[in-house]
PDB file of C-alpha atoms in Angstrom:
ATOM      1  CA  UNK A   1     156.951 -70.504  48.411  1.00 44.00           C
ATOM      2  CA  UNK A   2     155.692 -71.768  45.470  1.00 44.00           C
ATOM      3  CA  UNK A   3     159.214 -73.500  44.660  1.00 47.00           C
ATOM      4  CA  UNK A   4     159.190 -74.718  48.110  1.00 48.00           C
ATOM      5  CA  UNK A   5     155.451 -76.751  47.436  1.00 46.00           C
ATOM      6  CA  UNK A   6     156.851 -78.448  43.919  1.00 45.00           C
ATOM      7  CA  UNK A   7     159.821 -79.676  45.935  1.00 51.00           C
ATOM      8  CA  UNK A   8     157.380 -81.199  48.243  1.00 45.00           C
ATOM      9  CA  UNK A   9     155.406 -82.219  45.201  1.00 48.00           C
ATOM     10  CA  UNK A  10     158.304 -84.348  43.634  1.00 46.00           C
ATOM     11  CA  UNK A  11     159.777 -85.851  46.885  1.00 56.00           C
ATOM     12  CA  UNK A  12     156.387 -86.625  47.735  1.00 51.00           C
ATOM     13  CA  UNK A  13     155.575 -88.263  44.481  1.00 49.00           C
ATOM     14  CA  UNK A  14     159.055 -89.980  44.412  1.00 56.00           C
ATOM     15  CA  UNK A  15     158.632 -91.465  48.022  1.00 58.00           C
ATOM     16  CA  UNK A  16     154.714 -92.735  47.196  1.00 57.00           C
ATOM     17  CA  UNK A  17     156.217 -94.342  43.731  1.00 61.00           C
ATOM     18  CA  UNK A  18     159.349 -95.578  44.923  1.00 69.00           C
ATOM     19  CA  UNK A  19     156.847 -97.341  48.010  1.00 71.00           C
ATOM     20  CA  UNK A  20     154.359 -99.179  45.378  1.00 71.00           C
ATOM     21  CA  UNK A  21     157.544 -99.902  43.787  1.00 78.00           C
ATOM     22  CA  UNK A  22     158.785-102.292  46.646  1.00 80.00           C
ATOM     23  CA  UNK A  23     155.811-103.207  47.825  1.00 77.00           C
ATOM     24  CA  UNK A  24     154.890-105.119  44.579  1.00 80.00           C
ATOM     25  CA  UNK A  25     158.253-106.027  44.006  1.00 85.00           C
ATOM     26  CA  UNK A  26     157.650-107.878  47.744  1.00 83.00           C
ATOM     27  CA  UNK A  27     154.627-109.700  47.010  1.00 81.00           C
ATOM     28  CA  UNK A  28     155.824-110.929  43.502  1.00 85.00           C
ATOM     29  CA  UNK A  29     158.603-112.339  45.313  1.00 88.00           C
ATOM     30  CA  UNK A  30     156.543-113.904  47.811  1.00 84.00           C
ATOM     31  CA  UNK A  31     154.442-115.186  45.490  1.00 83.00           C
ATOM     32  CA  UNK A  32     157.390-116.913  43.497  1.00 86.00           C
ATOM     33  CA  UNK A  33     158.796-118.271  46.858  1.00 85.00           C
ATOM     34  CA  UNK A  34     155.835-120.101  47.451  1.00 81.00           C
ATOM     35  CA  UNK A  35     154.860-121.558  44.262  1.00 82.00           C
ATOM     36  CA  UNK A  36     158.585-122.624  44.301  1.00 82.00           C
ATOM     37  CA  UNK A  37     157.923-124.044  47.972  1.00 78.00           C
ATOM     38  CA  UNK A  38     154.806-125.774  46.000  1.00 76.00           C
ATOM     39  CA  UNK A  39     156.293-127.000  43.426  1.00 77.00           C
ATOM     40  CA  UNK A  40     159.390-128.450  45.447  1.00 75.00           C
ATOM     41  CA  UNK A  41     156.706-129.530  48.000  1.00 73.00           C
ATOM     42  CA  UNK A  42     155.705-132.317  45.022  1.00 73.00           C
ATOM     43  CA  UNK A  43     159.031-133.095  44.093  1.00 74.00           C
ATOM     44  CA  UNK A  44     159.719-134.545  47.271  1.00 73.00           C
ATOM     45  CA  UNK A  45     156.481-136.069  48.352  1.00 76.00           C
ATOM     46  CA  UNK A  46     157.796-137.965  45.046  1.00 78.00           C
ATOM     47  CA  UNK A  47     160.915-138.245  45.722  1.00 77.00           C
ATOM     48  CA  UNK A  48     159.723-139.768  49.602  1.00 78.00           C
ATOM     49  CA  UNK A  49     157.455-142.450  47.746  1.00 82.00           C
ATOM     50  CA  UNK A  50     159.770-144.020  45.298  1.00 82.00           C
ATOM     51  CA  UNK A  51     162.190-144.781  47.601  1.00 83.00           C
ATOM     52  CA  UNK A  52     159.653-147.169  49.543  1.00 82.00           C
ATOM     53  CA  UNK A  53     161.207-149.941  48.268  1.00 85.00           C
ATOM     54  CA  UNK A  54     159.215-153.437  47.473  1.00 88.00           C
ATOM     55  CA  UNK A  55     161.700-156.721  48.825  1.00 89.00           C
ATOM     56  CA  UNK A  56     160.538-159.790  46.330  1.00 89.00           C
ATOM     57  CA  UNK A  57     161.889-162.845  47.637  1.00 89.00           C
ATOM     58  CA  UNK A  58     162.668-165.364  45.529  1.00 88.00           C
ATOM     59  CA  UNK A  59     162.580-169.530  45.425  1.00 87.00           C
ATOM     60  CA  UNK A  60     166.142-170.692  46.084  1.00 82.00           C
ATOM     61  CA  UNK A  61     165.788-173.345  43.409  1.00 84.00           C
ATOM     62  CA  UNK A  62     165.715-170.680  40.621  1.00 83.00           C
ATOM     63  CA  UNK A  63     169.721-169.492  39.570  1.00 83.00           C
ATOM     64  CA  UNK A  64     170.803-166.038  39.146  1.00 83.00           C
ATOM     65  CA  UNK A  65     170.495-166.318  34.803  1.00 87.00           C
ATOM     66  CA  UNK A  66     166.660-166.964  35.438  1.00 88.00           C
ATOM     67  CA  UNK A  67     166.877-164.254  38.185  1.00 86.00           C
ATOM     68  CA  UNK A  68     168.124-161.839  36.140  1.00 88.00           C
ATOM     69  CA  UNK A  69     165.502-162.268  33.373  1.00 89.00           C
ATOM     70  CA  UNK A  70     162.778-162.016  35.597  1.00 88.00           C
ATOM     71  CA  UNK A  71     164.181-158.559  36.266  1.00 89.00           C
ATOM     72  CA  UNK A  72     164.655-157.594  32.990  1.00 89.00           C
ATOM     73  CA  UNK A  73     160.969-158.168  32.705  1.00 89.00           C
ATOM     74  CA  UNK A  74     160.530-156.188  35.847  1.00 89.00           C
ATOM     75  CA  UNK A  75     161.785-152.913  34.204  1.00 88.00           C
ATOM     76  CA  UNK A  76     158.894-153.503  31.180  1.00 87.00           C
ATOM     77  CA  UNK A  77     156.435-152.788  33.624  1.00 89.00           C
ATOM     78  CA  UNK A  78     154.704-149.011  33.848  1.00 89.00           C
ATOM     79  CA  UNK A  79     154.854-149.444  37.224  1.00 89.00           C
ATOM     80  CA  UNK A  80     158.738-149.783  37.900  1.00 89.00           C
ATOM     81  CA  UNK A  81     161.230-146.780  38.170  1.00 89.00           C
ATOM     82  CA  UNK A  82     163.777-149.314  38.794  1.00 89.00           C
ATOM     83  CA  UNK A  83     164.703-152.952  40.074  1.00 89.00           C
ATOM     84  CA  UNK A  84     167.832-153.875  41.612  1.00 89.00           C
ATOM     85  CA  UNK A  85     168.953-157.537  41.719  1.00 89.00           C
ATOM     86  CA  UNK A  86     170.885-158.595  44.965  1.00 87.00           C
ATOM     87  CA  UNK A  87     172.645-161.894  45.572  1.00 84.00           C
ATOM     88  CA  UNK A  88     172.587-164.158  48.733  1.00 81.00           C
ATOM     89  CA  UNK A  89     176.069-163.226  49.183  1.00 79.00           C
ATOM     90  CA  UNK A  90     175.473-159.549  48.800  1.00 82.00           C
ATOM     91  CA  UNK A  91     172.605-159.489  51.289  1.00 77.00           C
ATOM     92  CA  UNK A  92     174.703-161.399  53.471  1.00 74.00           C
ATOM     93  CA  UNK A  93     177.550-159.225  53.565  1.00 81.00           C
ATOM     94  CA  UNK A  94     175.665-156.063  54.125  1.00 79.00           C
ATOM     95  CA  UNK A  95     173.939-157.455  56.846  1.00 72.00           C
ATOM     96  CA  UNK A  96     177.077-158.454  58.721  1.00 72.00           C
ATOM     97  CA  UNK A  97     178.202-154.815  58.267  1.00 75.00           C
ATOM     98  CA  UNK A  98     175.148-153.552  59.979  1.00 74.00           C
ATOM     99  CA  UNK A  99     175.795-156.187  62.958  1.00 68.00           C
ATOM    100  CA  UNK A 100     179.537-156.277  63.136  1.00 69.00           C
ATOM    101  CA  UNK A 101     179.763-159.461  63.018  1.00 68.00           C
ATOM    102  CA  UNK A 102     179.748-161.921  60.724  1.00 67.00           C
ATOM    103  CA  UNK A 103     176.660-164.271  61.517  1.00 62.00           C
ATOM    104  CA  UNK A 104     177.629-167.343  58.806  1.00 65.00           C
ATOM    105  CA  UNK A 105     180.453-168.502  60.825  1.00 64.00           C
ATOM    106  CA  UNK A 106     178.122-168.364  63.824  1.00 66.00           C
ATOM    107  CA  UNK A 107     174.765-170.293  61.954  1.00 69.00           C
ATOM    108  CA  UNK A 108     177.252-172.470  59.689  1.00 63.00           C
ATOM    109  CA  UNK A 109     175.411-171.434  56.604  1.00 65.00           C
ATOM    110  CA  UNK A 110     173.540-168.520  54.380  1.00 68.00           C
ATOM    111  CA  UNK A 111     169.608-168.297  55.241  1.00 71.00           C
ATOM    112  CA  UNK A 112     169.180-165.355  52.990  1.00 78.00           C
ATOM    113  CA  UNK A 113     167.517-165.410  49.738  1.00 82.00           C
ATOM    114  CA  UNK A 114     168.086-164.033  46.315  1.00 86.00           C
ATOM    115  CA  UNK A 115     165.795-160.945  45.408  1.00 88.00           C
ATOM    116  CA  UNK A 116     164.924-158.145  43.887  1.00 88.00           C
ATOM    117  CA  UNK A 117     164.264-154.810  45.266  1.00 90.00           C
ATOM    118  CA  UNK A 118     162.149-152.935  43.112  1.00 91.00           C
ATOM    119  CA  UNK A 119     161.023-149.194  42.921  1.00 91.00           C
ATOM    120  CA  UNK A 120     157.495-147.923  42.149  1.00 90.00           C
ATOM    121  CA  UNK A 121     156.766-144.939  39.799  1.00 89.00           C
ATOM    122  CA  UNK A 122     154.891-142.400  42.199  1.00 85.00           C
ATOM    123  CA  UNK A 123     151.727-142.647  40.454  1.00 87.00           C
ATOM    124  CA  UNK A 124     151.688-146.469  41.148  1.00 87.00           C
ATOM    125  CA  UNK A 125     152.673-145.977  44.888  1.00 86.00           C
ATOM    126  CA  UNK A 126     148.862-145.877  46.586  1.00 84.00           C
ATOM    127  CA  UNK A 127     148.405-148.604  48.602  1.00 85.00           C
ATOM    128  CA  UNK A 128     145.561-149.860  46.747  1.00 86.00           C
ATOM    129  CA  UNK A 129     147.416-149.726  43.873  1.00 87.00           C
ATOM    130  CA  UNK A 130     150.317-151.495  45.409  1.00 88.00           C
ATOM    131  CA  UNK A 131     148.424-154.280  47.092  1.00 89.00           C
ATOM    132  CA  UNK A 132     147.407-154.975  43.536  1.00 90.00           C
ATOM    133  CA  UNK A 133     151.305-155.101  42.292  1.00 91.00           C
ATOM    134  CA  UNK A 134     151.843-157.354  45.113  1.00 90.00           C
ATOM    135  CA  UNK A 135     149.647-160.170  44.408  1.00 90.00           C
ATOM    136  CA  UNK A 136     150.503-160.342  40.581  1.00 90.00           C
ATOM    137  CA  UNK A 137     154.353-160.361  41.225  1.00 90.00           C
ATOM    138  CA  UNK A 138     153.460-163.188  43.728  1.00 90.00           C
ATOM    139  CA  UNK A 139     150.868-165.177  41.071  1.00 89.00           C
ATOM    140  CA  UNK A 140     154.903-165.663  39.381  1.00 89.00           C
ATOM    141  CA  UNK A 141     156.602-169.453  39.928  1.00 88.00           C
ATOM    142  CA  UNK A 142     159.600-167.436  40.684  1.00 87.00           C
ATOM    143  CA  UNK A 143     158.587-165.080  43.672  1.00 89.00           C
ATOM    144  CA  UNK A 144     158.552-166.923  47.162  1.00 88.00           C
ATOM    145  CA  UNK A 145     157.151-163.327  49.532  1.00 89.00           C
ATOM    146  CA  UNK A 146     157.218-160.017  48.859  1.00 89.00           C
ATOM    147  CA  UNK A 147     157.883-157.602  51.526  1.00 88.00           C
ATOM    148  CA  UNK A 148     156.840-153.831  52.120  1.00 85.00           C
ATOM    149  CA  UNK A 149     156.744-151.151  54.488  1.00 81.00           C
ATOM    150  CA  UNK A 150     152.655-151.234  53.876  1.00 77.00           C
ATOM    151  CA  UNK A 151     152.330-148.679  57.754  1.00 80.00           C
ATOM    152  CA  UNK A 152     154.937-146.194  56.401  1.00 77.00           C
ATOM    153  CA  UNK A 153     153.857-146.401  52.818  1.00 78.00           C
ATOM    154  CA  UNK A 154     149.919-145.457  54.087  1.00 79.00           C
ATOM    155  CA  UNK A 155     151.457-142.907  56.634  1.00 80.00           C
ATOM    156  CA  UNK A 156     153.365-141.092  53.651  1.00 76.00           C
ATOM    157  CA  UNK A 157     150.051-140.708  51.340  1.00 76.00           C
ATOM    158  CA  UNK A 158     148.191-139.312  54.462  1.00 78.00           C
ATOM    159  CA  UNK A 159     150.197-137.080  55.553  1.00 77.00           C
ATOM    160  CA  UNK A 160     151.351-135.627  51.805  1.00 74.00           C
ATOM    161  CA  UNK A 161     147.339-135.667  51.401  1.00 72.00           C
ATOM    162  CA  UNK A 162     147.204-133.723  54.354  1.00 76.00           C
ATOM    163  CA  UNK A 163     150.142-130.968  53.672  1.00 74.00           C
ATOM    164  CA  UNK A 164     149.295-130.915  49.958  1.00 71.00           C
ATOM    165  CA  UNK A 165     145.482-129.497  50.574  1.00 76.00           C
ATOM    166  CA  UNK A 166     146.952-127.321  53.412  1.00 76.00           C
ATOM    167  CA  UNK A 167     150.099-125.507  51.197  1.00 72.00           C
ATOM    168  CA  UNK A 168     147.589-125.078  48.266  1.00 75.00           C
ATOM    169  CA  UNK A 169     144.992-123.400  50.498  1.00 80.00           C
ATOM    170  CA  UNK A 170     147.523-121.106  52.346  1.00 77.00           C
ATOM    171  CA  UNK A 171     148.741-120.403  48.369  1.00 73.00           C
ATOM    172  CA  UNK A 172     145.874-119.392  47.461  1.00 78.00           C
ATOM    173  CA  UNK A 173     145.185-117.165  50.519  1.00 80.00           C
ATOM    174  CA  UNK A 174     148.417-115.852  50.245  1.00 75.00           C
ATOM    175  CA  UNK A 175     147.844-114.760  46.437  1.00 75.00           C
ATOM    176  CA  UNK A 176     144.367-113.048  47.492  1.00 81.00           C
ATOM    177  CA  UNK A 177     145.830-110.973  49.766  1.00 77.00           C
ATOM    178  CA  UNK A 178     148.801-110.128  47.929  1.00 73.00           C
ATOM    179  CA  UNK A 179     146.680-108.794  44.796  1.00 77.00           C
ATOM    180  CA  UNK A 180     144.819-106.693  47.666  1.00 80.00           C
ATOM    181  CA  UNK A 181     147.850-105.084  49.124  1.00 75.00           C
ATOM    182  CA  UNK A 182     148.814-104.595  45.272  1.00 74.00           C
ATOM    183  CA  UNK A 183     145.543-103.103  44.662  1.00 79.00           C
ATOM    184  CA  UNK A 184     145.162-100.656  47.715  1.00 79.00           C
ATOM    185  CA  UNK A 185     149.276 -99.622  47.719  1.00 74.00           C
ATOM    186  CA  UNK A 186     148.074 -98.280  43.686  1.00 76.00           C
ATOM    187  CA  UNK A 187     145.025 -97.158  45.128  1.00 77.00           C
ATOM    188  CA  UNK A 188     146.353 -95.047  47.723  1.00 75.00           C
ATOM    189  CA  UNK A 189     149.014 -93.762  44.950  1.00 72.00           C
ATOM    190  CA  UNK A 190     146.229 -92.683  42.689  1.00 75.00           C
ATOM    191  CA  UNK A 191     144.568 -90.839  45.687  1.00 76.00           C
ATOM    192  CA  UNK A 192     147.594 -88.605  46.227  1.00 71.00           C
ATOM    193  CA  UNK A 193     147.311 -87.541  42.877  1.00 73.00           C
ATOM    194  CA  UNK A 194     143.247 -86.405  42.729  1.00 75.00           C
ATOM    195  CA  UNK A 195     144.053 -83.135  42.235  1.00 77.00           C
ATOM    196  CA  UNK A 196     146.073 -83.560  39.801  1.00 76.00           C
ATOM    197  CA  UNK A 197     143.065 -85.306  38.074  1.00 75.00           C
ATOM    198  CA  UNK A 198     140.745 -82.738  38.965  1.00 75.00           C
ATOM    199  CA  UNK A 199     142.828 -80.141  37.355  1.00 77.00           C
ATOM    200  CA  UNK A 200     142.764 -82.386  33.813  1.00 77.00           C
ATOM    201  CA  UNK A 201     139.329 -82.769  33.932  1.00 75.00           C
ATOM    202  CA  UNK A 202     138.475 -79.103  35.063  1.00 76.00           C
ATOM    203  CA  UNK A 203     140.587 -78.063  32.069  1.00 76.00           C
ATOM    204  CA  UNK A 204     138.856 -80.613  29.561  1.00 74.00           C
ATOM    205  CA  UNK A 205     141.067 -83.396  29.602  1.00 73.00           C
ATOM    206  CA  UNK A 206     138.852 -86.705  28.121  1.00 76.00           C
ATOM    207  CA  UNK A 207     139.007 -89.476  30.722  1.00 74.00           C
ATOM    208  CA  UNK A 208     141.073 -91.664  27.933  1.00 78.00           C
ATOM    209  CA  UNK A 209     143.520 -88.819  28.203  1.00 79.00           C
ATOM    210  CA  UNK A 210     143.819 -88.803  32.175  1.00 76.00           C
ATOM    211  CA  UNK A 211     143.793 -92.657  32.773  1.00 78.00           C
ATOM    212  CA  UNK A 212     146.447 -93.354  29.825  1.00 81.00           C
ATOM    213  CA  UNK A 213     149.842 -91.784  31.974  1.00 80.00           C
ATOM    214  CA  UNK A 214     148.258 -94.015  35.185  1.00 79.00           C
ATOM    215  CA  UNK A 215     147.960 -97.283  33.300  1.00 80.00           C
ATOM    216  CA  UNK A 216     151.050 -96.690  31.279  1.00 84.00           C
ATOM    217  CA  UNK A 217     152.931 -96.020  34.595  1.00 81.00           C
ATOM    218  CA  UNK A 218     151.278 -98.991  35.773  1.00 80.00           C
ATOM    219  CA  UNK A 219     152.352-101.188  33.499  1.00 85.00           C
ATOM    220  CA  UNK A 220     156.486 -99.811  33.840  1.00 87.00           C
ATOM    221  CA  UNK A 221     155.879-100.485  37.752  1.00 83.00           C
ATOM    222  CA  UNK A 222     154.778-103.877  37.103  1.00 85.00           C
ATOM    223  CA  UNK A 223     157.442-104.711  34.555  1.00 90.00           C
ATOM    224  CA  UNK A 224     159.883-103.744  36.890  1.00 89.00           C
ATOM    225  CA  UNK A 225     158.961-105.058  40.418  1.00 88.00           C
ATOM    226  CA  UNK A 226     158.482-108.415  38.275  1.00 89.00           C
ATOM    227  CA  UNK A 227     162.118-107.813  36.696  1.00 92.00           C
ATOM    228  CA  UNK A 228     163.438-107.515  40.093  1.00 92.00           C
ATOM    229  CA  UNK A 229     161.458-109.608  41.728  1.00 90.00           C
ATOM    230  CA  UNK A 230     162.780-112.235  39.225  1.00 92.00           C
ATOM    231  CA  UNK A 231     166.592-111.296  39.834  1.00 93.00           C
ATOM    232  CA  UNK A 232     165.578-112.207  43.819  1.00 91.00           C
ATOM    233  CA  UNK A 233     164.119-115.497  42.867  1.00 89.00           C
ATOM    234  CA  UNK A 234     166.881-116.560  41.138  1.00 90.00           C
ATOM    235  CA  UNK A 235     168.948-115.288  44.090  1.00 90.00           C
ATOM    236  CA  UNK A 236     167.177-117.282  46.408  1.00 86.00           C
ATOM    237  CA  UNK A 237     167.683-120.441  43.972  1.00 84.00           C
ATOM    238  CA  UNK A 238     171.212-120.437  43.317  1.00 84.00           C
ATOM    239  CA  UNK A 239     172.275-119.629  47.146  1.00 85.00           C
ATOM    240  CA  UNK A 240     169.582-122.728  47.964  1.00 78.00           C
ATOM    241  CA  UNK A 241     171.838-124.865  45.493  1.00 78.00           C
ATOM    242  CA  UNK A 242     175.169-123.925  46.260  1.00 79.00           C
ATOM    243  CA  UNK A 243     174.199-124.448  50.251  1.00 76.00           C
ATOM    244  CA  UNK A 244     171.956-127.716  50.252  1.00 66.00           C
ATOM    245  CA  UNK A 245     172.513-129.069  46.895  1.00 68.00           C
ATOM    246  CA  UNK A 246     170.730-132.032  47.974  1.00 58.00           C
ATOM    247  CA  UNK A 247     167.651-130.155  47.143  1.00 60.00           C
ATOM    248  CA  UNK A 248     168.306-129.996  43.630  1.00 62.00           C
ATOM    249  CA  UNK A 249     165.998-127.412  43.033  1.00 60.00           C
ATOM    250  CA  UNK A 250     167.319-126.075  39.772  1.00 57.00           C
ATOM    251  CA  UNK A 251     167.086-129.593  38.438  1.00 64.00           C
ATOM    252  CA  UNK A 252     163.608-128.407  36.462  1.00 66.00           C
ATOM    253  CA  UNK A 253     165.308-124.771  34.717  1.00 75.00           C
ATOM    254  CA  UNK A 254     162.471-124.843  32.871  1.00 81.00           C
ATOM    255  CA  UNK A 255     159.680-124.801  35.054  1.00 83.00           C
ATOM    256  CA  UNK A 256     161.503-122.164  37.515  1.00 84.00           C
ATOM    257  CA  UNK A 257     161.976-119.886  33.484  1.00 87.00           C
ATOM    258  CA  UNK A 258     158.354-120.488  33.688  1.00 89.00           C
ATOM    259  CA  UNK A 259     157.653-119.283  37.127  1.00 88.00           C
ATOM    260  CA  UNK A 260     159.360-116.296  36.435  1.00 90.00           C
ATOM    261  CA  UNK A 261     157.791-114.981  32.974  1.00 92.00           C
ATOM    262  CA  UNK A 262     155.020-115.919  35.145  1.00 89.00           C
ATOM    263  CA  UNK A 263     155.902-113.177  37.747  1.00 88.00           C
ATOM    264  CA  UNK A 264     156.479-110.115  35.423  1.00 91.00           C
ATOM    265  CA  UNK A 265     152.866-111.097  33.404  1.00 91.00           C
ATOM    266  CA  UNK A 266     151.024-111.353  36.761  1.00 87.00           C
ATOM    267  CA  UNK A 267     153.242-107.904  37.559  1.00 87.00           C
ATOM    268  CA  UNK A 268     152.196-106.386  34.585  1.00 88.00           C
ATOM    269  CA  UNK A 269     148.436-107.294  34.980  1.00 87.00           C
ATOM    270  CA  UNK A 270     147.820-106.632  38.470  1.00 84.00           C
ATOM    271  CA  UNK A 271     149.303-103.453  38.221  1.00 83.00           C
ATOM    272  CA  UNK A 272     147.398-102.240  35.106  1.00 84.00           C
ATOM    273  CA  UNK A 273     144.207-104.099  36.448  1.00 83.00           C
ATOM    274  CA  UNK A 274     144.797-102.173  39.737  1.00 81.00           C
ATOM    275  CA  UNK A 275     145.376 -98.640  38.085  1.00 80.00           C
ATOM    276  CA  UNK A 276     142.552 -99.122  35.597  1.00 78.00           C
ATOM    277  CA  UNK A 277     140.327-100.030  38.626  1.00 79.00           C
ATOM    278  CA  UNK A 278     141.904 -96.805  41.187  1.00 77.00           C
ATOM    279  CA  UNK A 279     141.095 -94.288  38.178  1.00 79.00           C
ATOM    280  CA  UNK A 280     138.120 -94.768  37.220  1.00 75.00           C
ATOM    281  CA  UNK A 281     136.890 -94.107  40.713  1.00 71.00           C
ATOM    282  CA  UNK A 282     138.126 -90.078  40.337  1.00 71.00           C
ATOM    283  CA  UNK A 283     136.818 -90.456  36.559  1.00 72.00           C
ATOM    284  CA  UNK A 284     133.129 -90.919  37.772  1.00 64.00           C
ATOM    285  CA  UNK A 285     132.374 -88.576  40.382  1.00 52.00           C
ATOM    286  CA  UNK A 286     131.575 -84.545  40.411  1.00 44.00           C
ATOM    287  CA  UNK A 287     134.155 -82.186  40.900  1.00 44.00           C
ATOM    288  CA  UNK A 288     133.443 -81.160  44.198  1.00 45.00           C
ATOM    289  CA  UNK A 289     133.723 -85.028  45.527  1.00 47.00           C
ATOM    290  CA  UNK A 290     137.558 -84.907  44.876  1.00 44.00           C
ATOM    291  CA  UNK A 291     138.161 -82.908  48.026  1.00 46.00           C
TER     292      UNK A 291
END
């Protein structure tokens, strides 16, 4: 009989520390999804605003030599991420692709203009900040108009605005509840093992004594659920980049390294945190209060 109840004991005790197992091996996953999702979330809200390309036009009396130095002085700027010169001819000949037809024969001549197309660094791309860029670009002889998508450029910062202060807000919720369920799946661990605790104390165990095998079992839980939890990540990553390499979310190695030493610490000091937090409950009460 007796045999028969330290069977029970163990399988018991296996099943309860093989569950906290998972379950914080779950939540530091989740947790490193979504930071990723974050941190991707940025990339392309950056990626989305330097491509809103700026059209300068320029004056037709100005050659391509005098062009070409004006965009070399582009590029000096903090505010470019690139320029790209294109010719009448060029313009010309990739707007009769997009119409099928070639529209010079039709008009008898070129109407197009030389000009640049340049690029904004994200930081610069506010509208404010562009309006700004616009007028000194035009305060040059050189510059006839410049052109830009000024409704889809204030759209973009609205909305990323928007889904920015949402994402960080469900993060955040997200990681409160997570280091709940961490705390209450330990919780419920340590409860299964009160008598266990009341037998230590009963026999004169210190309280240093008792809580050391909980926080040191702790701590091996958390290494490990953030070890695997890690392995999952990286999963996720490398399946993401061999499907949609578009993405390229492994661009930034170093920040994903990050995320992940990230995971096992937070592992490590939720899980002692939580098992520091679970003893001492069944540390500070009478005997009798363990039933």
């Amino acid at each position: 009989m007796k045999h028969s109840d330290d069977k029970f004991r163990l399988r018991s005790y296996r099943t309860a520390y093989g569950t906290t197992l998972v379950s914080i091996t779950l939540v530091l996953f989740m947790l490193g999804i979504l930071t990723l999702l974050v941190f991707q979330a940025r990339e392309l809200s950056d990626y989305l605003k330097e491509n809103i390309g700026m059209q300068i036009e320029m004056h037709d009396d100005y050659d391509e030599s005098q062009i070409l130095k004006f965009k070399s002085e582009l590029n000096g700027f903090d505010y470019t991420l690139r320029a790209n010169y294109i010719s009448k001819d060029e313009a010309a000949r990739k707007l009769a692709e997009k119409l099928g037809e070639d529209f010079i024969d039709f008009i008898g001549y070129n109407p197009l203009p030389n000009s640049i197309e340049l690029f904004l660094k994200s930081e610069y791309t506010h509208p404010d900040s562009v309006g700004l860029i616009k007028q000194q670009l035009l305060s040059y002889p050189a510059v006839k108009l410049v052109n830009y998508q000024e409704s889809l450029l204030v759209l973009v910062n609205r909305n990323i605005n928007r889904i920015g202060v949402g994402v960080v807000f469900f993060v955040g919720l997200m990681f409160f509840v997570s280091v709940l369920l961490v705390f209450n799946t330990i919780r419920l661990a340590v409860y299964a093992k009160r008598m266990t605790i009341k037998s230590m104390l009963l026999v004169g165990a210190t309280q240093r004594f008792v809580r050391r095998p909980f926080v040191i079992n702790g701590l091996i839980q958390g290494l490990v659920s953030g070890l695997v939890a890690v392995v999952l990540l990286w999963s996720v990553v490398l399946f993401i980049r061999i499907k949609v390499p578009e993405l390229q979310i492994l661009e930034n190695s170093f920040f994903i390294r990050l995320l992940s030493l990230g995971m096992v610490l937070f592992g490590l000091l939720v899980t002692w945190l939580s098992n520091h937090f679970a003893i001492k409950k069944y540390l500070n009460i009478n005997s009798e209060e363990l039933y």
